[in-house]
Short mmCIF file of C-alpha atoms and ligand atoms in Angstrom, two decimals:
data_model
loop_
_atom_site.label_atom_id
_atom_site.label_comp_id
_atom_site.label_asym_id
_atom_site.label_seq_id
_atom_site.Cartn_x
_atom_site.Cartn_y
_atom_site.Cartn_z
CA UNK A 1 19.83 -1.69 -20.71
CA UNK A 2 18.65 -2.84 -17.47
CA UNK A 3 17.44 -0.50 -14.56
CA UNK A 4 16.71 -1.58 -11.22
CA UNK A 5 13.17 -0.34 -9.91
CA UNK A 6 13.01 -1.80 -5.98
CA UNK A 7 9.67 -1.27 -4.86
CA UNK A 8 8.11 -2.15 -7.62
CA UNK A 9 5.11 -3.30 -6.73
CA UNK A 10 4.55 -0.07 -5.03
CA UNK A 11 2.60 2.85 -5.92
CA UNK A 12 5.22 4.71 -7.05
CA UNK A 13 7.63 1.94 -8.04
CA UNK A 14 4.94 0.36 -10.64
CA UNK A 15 4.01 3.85 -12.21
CA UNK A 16 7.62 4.31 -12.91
CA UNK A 17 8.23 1.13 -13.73
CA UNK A 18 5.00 1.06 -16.01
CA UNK A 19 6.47 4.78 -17.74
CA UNK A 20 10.09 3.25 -18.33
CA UNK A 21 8.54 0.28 -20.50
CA UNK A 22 6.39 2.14 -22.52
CA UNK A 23 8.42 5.25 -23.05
CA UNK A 24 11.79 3.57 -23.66
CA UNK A 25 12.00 0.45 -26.01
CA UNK A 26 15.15 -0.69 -24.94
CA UNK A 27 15.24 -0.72 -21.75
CA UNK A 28 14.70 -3.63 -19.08
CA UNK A 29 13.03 -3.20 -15.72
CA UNK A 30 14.02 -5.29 -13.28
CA UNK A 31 11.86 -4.70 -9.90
CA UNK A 32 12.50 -5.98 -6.94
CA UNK A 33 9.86 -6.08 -3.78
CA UNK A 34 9.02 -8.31 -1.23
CA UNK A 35 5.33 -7.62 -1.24
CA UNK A 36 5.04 -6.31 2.54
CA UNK A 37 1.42 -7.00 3.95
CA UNK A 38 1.42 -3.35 5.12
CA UNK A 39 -1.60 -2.83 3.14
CA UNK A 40 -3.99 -4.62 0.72
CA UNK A 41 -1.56 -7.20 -1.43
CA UNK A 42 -4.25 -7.28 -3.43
CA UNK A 43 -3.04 -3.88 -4.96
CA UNK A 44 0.21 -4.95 -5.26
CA UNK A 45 -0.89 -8.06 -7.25
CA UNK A 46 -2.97 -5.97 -9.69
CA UNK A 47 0.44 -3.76 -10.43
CA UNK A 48 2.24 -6.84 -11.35
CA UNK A 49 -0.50 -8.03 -13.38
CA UNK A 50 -0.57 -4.60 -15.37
CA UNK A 51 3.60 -4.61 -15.97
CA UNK A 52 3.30 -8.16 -16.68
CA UNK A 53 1.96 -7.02 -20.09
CA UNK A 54 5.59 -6.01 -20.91
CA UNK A 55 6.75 -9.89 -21.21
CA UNK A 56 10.35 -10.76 -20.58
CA UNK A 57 11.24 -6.36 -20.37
CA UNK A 58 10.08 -7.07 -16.88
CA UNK A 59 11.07 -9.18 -14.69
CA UNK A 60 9.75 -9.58 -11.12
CA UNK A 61 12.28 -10.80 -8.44
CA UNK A 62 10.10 -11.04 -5.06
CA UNK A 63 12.73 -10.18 -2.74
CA UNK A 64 14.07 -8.20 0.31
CA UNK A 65 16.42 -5.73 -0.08
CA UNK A 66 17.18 -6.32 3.54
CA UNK A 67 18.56 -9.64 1.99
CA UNK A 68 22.31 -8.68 0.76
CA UNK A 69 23.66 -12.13 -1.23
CA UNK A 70 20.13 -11.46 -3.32
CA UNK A 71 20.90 -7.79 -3.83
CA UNK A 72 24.73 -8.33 -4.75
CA UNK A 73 23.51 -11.10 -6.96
CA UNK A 74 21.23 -8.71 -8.83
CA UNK A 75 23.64 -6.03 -9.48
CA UNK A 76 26.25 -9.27 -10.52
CA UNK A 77 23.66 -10.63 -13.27
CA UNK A 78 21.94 -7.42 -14.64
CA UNK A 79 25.08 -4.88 -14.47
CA UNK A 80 22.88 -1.96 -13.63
CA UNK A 81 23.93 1.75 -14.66
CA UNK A 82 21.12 2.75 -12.94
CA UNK A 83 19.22 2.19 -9.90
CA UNK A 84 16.14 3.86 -8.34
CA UNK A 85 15.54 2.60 -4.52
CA UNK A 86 11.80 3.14 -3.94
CA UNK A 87 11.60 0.28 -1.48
CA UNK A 88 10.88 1.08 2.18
CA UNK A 89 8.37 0.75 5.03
CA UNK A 90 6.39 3.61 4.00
CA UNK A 91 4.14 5.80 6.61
CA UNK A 92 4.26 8.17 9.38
CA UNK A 93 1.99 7.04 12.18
CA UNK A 94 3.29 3.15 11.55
CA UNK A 95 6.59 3.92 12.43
CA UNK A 96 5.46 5.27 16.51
CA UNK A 97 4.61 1.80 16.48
CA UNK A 98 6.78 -0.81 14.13
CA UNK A 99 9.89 0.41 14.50
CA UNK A 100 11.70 -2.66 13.71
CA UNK A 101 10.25 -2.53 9.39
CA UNK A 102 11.68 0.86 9.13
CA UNK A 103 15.13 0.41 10.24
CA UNK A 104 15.61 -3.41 8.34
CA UNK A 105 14.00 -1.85 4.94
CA UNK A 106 14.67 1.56 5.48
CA UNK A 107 18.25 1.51 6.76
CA UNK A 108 19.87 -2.03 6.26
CA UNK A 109 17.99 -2.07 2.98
CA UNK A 110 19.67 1.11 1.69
CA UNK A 111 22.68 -0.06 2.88
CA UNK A 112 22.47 -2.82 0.63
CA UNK A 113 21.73 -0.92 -2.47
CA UNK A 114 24.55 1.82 -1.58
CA UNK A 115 27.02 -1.21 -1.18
CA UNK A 116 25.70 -3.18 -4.61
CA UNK A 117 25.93 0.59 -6.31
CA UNK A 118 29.43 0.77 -4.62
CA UNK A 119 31.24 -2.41 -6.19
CA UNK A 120 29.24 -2.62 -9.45
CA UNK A 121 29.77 0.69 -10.91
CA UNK A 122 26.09 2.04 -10.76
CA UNK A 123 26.79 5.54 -12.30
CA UNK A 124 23.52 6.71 -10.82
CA UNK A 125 21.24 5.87 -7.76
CA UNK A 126 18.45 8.17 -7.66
CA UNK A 127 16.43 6.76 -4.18
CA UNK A 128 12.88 8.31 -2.53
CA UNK A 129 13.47 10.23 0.27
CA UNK A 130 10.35 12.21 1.51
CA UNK A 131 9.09 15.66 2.67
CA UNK A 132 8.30 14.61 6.40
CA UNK A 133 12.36 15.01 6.48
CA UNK A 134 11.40 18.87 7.27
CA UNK A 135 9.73 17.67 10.32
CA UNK A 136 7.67 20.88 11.93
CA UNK A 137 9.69 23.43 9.65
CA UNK A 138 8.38 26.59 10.10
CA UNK A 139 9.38 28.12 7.01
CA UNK A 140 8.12 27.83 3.38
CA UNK A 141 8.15 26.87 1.09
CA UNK A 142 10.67 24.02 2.26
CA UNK A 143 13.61 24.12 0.34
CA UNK A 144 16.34 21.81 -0.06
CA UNK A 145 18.45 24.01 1.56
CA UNK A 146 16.79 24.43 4.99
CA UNK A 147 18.33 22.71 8.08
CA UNK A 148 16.31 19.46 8.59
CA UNK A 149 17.97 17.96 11.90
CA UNK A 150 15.01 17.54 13.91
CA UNK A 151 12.56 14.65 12.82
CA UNK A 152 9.47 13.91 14.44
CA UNK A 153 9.13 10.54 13.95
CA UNK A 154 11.31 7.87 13.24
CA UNK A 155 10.29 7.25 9.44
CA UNK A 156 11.56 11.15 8.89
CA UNK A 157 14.68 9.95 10.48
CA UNK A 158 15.09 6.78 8.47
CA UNK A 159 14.96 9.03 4.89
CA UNK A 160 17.33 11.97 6.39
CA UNK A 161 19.73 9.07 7.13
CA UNK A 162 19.54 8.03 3.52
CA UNK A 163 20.57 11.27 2.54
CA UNK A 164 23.23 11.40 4.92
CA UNK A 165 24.17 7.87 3.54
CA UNK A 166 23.65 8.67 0.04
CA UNK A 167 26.31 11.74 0.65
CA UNK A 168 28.89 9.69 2.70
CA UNK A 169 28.93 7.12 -0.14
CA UNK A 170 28.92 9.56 -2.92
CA UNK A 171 32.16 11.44 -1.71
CA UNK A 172 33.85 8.47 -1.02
CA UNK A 173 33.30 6.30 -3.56
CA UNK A 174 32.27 9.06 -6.01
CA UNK A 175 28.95 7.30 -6.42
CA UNK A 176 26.64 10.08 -8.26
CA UNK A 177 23.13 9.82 -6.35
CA UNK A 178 20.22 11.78 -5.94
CA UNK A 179 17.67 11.88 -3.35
CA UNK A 180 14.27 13.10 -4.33
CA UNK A 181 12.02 14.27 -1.47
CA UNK A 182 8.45 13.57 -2.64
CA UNK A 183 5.38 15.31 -1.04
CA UNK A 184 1.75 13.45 -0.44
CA UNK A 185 1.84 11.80 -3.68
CA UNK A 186 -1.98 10.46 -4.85
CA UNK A 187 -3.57 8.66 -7.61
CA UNK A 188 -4.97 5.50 -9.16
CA UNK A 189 -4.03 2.17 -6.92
CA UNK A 190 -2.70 4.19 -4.45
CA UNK A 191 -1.77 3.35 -1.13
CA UNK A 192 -4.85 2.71 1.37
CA UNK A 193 -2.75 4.14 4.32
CA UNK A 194 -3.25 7.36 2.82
CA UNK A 195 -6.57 9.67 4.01
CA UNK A 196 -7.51 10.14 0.50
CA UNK A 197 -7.74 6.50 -0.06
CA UNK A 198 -8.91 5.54 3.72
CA UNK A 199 -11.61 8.60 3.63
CA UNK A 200 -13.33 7.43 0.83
CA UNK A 201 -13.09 3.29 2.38
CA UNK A 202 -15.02 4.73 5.38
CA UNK A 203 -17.74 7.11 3.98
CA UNK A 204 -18.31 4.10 1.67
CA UNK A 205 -18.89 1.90 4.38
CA UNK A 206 -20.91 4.92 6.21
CA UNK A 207 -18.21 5.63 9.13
CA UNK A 208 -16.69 8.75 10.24
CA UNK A 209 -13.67 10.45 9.01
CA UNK A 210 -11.23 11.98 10.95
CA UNK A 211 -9.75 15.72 10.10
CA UNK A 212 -6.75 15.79 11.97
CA UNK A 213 -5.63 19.33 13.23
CA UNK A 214 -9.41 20.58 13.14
CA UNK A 215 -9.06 20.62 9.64
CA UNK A 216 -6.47 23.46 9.55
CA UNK A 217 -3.45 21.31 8.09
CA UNK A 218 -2.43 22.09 4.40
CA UNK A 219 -0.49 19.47 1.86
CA UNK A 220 1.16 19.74 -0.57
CA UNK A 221 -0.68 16.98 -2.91
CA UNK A 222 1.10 15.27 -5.58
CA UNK A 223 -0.43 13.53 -8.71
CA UNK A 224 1.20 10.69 -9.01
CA UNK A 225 2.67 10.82 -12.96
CA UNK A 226 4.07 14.24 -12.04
CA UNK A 227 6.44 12.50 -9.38
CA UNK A 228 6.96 9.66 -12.14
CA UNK A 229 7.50 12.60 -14.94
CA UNK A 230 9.98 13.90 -12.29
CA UNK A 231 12.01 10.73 -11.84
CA UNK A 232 11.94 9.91 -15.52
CA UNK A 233 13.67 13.10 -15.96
CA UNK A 234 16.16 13.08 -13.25
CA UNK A 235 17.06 9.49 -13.62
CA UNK A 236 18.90 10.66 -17.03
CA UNK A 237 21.12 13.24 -15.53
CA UNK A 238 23.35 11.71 -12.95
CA UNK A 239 25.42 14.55 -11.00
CA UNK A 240 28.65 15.50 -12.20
CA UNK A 241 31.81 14.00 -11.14
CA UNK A 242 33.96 16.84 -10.06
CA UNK A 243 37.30 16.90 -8.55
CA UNK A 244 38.03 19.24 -5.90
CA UNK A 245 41.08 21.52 -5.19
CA UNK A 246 42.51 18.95 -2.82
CA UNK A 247 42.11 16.42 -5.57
CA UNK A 248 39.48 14.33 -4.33
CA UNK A 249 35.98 13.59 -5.87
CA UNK A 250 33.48 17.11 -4.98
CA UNK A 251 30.53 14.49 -4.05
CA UNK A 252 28.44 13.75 -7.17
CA UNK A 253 25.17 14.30 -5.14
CA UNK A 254 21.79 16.22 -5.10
CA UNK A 255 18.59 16.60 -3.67
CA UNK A 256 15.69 17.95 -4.59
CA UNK A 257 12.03 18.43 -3.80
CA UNK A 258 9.14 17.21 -5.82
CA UNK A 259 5.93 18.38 -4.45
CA UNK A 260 2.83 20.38 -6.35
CA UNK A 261 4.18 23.79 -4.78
CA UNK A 262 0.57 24.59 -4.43
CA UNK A 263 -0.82 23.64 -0.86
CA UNK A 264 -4.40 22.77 -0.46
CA UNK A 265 -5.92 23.06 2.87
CA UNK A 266 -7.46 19.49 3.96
CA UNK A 267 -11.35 20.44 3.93
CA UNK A 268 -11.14 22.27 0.51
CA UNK A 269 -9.47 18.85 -0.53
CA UNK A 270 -11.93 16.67 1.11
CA UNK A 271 -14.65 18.85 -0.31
CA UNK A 272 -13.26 18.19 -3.92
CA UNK A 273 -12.42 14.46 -3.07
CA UNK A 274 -16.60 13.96 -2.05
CA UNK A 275 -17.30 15.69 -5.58
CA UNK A 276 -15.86 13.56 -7.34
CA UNK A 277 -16.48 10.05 -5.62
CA UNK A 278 -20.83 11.31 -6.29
CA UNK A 279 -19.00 12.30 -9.98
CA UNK A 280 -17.87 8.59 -10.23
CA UNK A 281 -20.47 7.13 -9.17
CA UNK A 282 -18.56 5.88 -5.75
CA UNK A 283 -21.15 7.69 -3.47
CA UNK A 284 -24.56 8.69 -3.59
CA UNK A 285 -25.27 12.45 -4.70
CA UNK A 286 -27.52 12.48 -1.66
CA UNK A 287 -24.63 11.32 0.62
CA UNK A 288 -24.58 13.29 4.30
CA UNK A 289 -20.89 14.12 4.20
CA UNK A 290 -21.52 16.18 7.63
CA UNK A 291 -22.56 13.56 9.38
CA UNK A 292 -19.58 11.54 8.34
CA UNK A 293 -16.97 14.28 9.29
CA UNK A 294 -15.25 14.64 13.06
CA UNK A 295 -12.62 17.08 13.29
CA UNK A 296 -9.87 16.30 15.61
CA UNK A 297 -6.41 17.50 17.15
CA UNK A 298 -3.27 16.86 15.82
CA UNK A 299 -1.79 13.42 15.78
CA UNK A 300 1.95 12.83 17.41
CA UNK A 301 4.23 12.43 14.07
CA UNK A 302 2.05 14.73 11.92
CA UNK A 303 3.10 18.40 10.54
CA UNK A 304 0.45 21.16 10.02
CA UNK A 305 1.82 21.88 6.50
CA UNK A 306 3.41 20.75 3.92
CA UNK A 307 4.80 22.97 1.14
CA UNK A 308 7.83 22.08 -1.12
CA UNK A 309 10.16 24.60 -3.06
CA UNK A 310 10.64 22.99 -6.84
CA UNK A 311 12.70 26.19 -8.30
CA UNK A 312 16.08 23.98 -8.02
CA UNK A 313 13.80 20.86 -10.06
CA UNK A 314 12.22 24.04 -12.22
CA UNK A 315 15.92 25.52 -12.66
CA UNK A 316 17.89 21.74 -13.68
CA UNK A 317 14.93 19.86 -15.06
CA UNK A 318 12.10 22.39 -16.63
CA UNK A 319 9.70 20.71 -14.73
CA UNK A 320 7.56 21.50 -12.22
CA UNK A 321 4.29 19.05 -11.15
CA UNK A 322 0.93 20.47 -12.29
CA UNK A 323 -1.68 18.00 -11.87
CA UNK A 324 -4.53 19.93 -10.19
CA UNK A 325 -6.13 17.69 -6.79
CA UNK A 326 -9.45 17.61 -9.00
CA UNK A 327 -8.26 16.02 -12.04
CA UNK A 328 -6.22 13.49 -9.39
CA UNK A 329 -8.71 13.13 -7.18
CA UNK A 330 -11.28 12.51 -10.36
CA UNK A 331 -9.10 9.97 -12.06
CA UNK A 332 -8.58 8.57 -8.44
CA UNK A 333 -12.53 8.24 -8.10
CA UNK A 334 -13.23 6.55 -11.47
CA UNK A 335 -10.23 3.96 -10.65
CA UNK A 336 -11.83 3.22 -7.27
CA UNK A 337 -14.96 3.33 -8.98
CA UNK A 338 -13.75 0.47 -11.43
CA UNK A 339 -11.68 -1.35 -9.09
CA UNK A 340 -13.93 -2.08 -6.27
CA UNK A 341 -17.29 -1.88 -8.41
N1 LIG B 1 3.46 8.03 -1.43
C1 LIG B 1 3.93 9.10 -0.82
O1 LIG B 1 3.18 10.04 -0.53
C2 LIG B 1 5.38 9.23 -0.48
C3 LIG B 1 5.83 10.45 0.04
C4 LIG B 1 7.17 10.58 0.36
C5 LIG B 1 8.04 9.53 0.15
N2 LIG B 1 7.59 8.36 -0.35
C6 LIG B 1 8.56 7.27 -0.55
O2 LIG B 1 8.47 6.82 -1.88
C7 LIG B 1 8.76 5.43 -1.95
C8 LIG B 1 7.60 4.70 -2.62
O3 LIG B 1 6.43 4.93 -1.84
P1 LIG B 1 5.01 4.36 -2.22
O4 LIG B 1 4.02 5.37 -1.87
O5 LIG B 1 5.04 3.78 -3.60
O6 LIG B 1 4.89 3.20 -1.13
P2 LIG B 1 4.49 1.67 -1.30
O7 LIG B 1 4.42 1.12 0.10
O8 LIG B 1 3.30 1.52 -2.16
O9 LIG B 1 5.74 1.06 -2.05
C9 LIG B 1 6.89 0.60 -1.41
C10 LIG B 1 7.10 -0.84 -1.84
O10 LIG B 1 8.31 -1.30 -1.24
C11 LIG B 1 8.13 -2.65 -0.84
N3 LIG B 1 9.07 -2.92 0.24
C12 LIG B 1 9.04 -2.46 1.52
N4 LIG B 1 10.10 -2.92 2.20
C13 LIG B 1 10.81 -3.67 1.33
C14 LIG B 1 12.01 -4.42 1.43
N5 LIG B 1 12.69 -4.48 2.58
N6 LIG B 1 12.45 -5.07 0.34
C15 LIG B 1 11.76 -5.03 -0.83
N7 LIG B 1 10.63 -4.35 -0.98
C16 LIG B 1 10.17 -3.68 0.08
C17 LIG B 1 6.68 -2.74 -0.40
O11 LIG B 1 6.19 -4.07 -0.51
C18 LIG B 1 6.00 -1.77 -1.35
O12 LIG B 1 5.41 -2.47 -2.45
C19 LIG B 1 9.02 5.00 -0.50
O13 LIG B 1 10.40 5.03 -0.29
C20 LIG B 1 8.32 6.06 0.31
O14 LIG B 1 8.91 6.17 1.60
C21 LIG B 1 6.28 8.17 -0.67
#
């Protein structure tokens, strides 16, 4: 059985990918990315070296899925059941400025893999969306079922438009999908965009970090294998097709959130993150950290908080992620620790 992975030289893509080989002994990965210099390739190299470990039961197609004959071509030779779209231009703050990556991977791309899903049969496309879809919500936690019509920046509006996609496509063609909004996911060979990753680049190189918001933002931190533990088990249960009184298809689509459903205010996180890089070995126990802190105001793009409602993922799937930010942030630390020396 092959499954398509796209992004899968991403964070997320490779830790799922990675999970699917060496929890299921019959199944094929076939990932797809084109390797964007966003950030450090050299991340995205070691990935591929790790899942190269799996021999022919992966198999690496460097590739846009902005590029339709190579996506249609895929679907043609590997007759996927099921596809997970983890590709896009990833980021907040990028998108004020690069427009153009979000709406070529984020948009055409999905487009693509909606279309490839649509004449090959896929019976499930489960596809990241993300949590900055509830823009400056004021309620929470945010649940599935708030109104999320007002984006505040244009990656947020790139992954409520794959919703919106994902629905249009799954009513019409009776395509069962299911969007998955993740929230500040962290780990191992992260992504260096991320202030986790970034904060501990600059105190190692003895510059300042920046607390946006004064400090008073709270996230809803993720540990990586509990948003992989969360696809795993979603992938396996595509929505029901239904038909509906008039006959036609009830749309075989869901979303849900994954997110730790436990948000930790950013200095209480930054305090545990400088813990554990002395812990590791990363930073001198004498380190200043004061001197190395500025807190400043909020950034155009950014939400103070972050806070996802998992009871519908609790209620379907009996999961719920429980990594606590120390044990991330320590296994985070000894990575770095190992990685960069
Ligand atoms: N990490 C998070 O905190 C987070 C939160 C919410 C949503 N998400 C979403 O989850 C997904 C995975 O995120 P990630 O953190 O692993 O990011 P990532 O940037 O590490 O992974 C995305 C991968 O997609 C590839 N890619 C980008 N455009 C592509 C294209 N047009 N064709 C083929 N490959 C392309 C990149 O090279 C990259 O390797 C993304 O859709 C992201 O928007 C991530």
């Amino acid at each position: 059985m092959s499954i398509l992975v796209t992004g899968a030289a991403g964070f997320i893509g490779a830790n799922l990918a990675k999970r699917l080989l060496t929890e299921f002994d019959e199944v094929q990965v076939v990932g797809v990315d084109n390797l964007s210099d966003y950030y450090d390739t050299r991340l995205k190299e070691e990935r591929l070296k790790e899942l190269s470990q799996y021999g022919e039961r992966f198999v690496f197609v460097k590739g846009n899925i902005a590029d339709k004959p190579l996506i249609e071509q895929l679907f043609d030779e590997y007759k996927f059941k099921t596809a997970v779209n983890l590709a896009a231009q990833a980021g907040v703050r990028y998108s004020i400025t690069n427009p153009d990556a979000y709406i070529e991977s984020n948009i055409i791309g999905f487009y693509n893999i909606l279309e490839a899903c649509r004449h090959h049969g896929v019976e499930h496309l489960v596809y990241a969306s993300s949590s900055s879809v509830y823009g400056s919500n004021k309620k929470v936690p945010y649940s599935t079922d708030d109104k999320v019509d007002n984006p505040v920046s244009l990656y947020a509006a790139t992954k409520k438009s794959n919703e919106l996609m994902a629905h249009a496509y799954s009513k019409l063609y009776n395509i069962p999908s299911t969007g998955l909004r993740f929230f500040t996911v962290y780990g191992p060979c992260g992504r260096p965009d991320m202030a986790y990753f970034g904060f501990t680049n600059k105190l190692l190189k003895g510059e300042k970090i920046q607390i946006f918001n004064y400090g008073n933002c709270k996230r809803d931190f993720t540990y990586v294998d509990d948003i992989v533990e969360g696809i795993v088990r979603v992938m396996q249960h595509a929505p029901e097709k239904q038909v509906g009184e008039d006959g036609l298809p009830i749309p075989p689509y869901k979303v849900y959130n994954i997110g730790n459903n436990s948000p930790e205010n950013l200095l209480d996180f930054v305090q545990i993150l400088q813990e554990e890089l002395i812990s590791a070995g990363v930073l001198p126990a004498d380190y200043d950290f004061e001197a190395h802190k500025e807190l400043v105001p909020m950034q155009p793009g950014d939400v103070p908080v972050t806070y996802a409602d998992t009871s519908a993922l609790e209620a379907d799937f009996g999961f719920k992620p429980h990594t606590s930010l120390r044990e991330g942030l320590r296994k985070f630390a000894e990575w770095y620790k190992e990685f960069y020396g």
